[in-house]
Amino acid sequence: MSVQVQFFISKLLSICLLIISFYANADSQQISDYVYDGAGNIISINTVQNTGPPVITSLSPGFINRDNISSFIVFGINLKRAEVSTTTQGLTVLNVSETSENEVRFSLSASNDAPIGSGVITVANRLGSDSTPIVVANRVPVIATSPSPIALEPNGQMKQVSLLFDQAFASDQVFDVSISDTDIATVAQTSVTLLAGEREVSVDIAGVLTGNTTLNINQLSNFLAVGVLVVVTDPFPLPSGINSFASKPLGINLTRYDAPSTVSAVTKATTGVRVNRYVAPATASAITNNVTGVRVNRYLPPSTISAITNAGTGVRVTRYSSPTTNFSLSQDLGVTYTPVAENVSPAQVLINSSSTLLIDGESLNLVTSVSIQTNDGTILNPIFTVNPAGTQIDILFDTTGLSPGLAKVILTTASSGVPFSEPLGEIIEITN
């Protein structure tokens, strides 16, 4: 046999062995991971094989809400170096963060226009692919509360809390409500119905023991679950006599008050006003403010009512009668010499129904009477209660026989009316 023939046969055998080797390994994918030391030297090589196409056994979680980004794990086999994709409109695979032989971790976003229903997640390697369904659910609503935060005393008394949804629904929605730790607080309802087109619904919660827990608002049929913090704490009344308070960066400092004598000095910082010394209020004293601060229209001698109105951010002093040394600093914006009330909640009440109106504020225990005046001139004197700390008034308001329209809540003390800190904060609407 000639040398040329021998060479030809040798090459033919080599090609046949290569083809046989290719087909013997075409149903597996070998993957090598190199491990380096700090100097860049290879210290080990880890080799695994995908013995076939991916096989998905489960996806966790099995759903995603619209307008949301979530992390997911695919469990299965042959998942090393797998790629994740989707063809569902509105779904986008953001990144694959980690893969192993049996897990793939990735992030997924859903736009607000993603079709509600079933979508598809696909996992692929070089040998093939497998798909699994994913449920696209409605967006999780943003829910605020009034009052916020939900702060209760451990007295077992029910307090009405409004749940304020950021968007209304096209149809009635039923939500399950529960408290995570019923040793700390309880909720009277097990479910509430938010009417179509409405954004507010109420629950009744009572504090039992001091501590923190969660109000759960769930609609599991639509994969919605929201938790709101509930704080139960003992009241902290101030002791009698002179008290000192620490301030936040913005506000007012009244650092000294003396009995009437000679002059009055008021200086202003960048935001707010500092009253370093006030003396001799024998005549009207005028203090004007710049961009933010306080305007004192008139100050009368101690033991009479002192009225100070504010512009922008600042303070309202409604009464000051103790001509002794006092030190009082503000909360976030401004300081209030009480009593003062915030806005009435809820702002809307249904006609021919009974509701509890809530008013937060300071020194509300000085309130001696509550009246509600409607647009047609009707004046009601509802039953009201004030908590021991003087920070909240509960008003029982019966709208039976009243006409739809606006109404004004009026608070008075033994000597004067109580101002509201927010413009038109005392106005509510009676509606059908």
Coordinates of C-alpha atoms in Angstrom, one line a residue, residues 233-384:
T233 CA -48.1 53.7 73.7
D234 CA -48.9 55.0 77.2
P235 CA -49.9 58.7 77.3
F236 CA -47.1 61.0 78.4
P237 CA -48.7 64.0 80.2
L238 CA -46.5 66.9 81.2
P239 CA -46.0 67.5 85.0
S240 CA -47.5 70.7 86.4
G241 CA -45.3 73.8 86.6
I242 CA -42.7 75.1 84.2
N243 CA -41.5 72.6 81.5
S244 CA -38.7 72.7 79.0
F245 CA -38.9 71.3 75.4
A246 CA -36.1 70.6 72.9
S247 CA -36.5 71.9 69.4
K248 CA -36.0 70.8 65.8
P249 CA -33.9 73.1 63.5
L250 CA -36.8 75.2 62.2
G251 CA -39.0 77.3 64.4
I252 CA -39.1 79.8 67.2
N253 CA -37.3 80.3 70.5
L254 CA -39.0 82.2 73.3
T255 CA -36.0 82.2 75.6
R256 CA -37.1 84.7 78.2
Y257 CA -40.3 86.5 79.3
D258 CA -40.3 89.2 81.9
A259 CA -43.1 91.3 83.5
P260 CA -43.8 94.7 81.8
S261 CA -41.0 97.2 82.2
T262 CA -39.3 98.9 79.3
V263 CA -38.5 97.6 75.9
S264 CA -39.2 94.7 73.5
A265 CA -36.5 93.1 71.4
V266 CA -37.2 90.5 68.7
T267 CA -34.6 89.2 66.2
K268 CA -35.0 86.8 63.3
A269 CA -32.8 84.0 62.1
T270 CA -32.8 82.5 58.5
T271 CA -36.1 80.8 59.0
G272 CA -38.3 81.7 62.0
V273 CA -38.0 84.1 64.8
R274 CA -36.1 84.2 68.1
V275 CA -37.6 86.2 70.9
N276 CA -34.7 86.7 73.2
R277 CA -36.4 89.1 75.7
Y278 CA -39.9 90.6 75.9
V279 CA -40.6 93.4 78.3
A280 CA -42.8 96.5 78.6
P281 CA -45.9 95.4 76.6
A282 CA -47.6 98.6 77.7
T283 CA -48.5 99.6 74.2
A284 CA -49.1 97.8 70.9
S285 CA -45.9 96.0 69.8
A286 CA -45.4 95.4 66.1
I287 CA -43.1 92.7 64.8
T288 CA -43.0 92.1 61.0
N289 CA -41.5 89.1 59.2
N290 CA -39.5 88.6 56.0
V291 CA -40.0 85.5 53.8
T292 CA -40.7 83.1 56.6
G293 CA -41.4 84.0 60.2
V294 CA -44.0 85.6 62.4
R295 CA -46.0 88.8 62.6
V296 CA -47.1 89.9 66.0
N297 CA -50.1 92.2 65.6
R298 CA -50.6 93.1 69.2
Y299 CA -49.5 92.0 72.6
L300 CA -51.5 92.8 75.7
P301 CA -50.4 92.6 79.3
P302 CA -50.3 89.1 81.0
S303 CA -53.5 87.4 82.1
T304 CA -55.3 88.7 79.0
I305 CA -55.7 87.1 75.6
S306 CA -52.7 87.6 73.4
A307 CA -53.3 87.1 69.6
I308 CA -50.5 86.5 67.3
T309 CA -51.1 85.6 63.6
N310 CA -48.6 83.9 61.4
A311 CA -47.6 84.1 57.8
G312 CA -45.9 81.3 55.8
T313 CA -44.3 79.2 58.5
G314 CA -44.2 80.4 62.1
V315 CA -46.3 80.4 65.3
R316 CA -49.6 81.3 66.6
V317 CA -49.7 82.3 70.3
T318 CA -53.3 82.2 71.5
R319 CA -52.8 82.9 75.2
Y320 CA -49.9 83.6 77.5
S321 CA -50.6 84.4 81.2
S322 CA -47.6 83.4 83.3
P323 CA -45.0 86.2 83.6
T324 CA -42.3 83.8 84.8
T325 CA -39.2 82.4 83.1
N326 CA -40.2 79.9 80.5
F327 CA -38.3 78.0 77.8
S328 CA -40.3 76.6 74.8
L329 CA -39.0 75.5 71.5
S330 CA -40.9 74.3 68.4
Q331 CA -41.6 71.2 66.5
D332 CA -40.5 70.8 62.9
L333 CA -42.1 74.1 61.8
G334 CA -43.2 76.7 64.3
V335 CA -44.4 76.6 67.9
T336 CA -47.9 76.8 69.2
Y337 CA -49.2 78.2 72.4
T338 CA -52.3 76.2 72.7
P339 CA -55.1 75.4 72.3
V340 CA -54.9 74.9 68.5
A341 CA -56.7 72.4 66.3
E342 CA -55.6 70.7 63.1
N343 CA -58.0 69.7 60.2
V344 CA -61.2 67.7 60.7
S345 CA -61.1 64.1 59.4
P346 CA -62.8 62.7 57.5
A347 CA -63.4 65.6 55.2
Q348 CA -66.6 64.0 53.7
V349 CA -69.5 62.4 55.5
L350 CA -72.6 60.8 54.0
I351 CA -76.1 62.2 54.5
N352 CA -78.5 60.4 56.9
S353 CA -75.6 58.6 58.6
S354 CA -73.7 58.7 61.9
S355 CA -70.0 59.3 61.8
T356 CA -67.1 60.1 64.2
L357 CA -65.2 63.2 63.3
L358 CA -61.6 63.4 64.6
I359 CA -59.6 66.6 65.3
D360 CA -56.0 66.5 66.4
G361 CA -54.3 69.4 68.1
E362 CA -52.8 70.6 71.4
S363 CA -54.5 71.4 74.7
L364 CA -57.9 70.5 73.3
N365 CA -59.0 69.6 76.8
L366 CA -59.6 73.3 77.2
V367 CA -62.4 73.1 74.7
T368 CA -65.8 73.6 76.4
S369 CA -68.2 73.4 73.5
V370 CA -68.4 72.0 69.9
S371 CA -70.9 73.2 67.3
I372 CA -71.4 72.4 63.6
Q373 CA -72.9 75.1 61.4
T374 CA -74.3 74.1 58.0
N375 CA -74.6 76.2 54.9
D376 CA -78.3 76.8 55.5
G377 CA -77.6 78.3 58.9
T378 CA -78.5 75.2 61.0
I379 CA -76.4 75.0 64.2
L380 CA -75.9 71.6 65.9
N381 CA -74.2 70.8 69.2
P382 CA -73.0 67.3 68.9
I383 CA -71.7 65.0 71.7
F384 CA -67.8 65.1 71.9

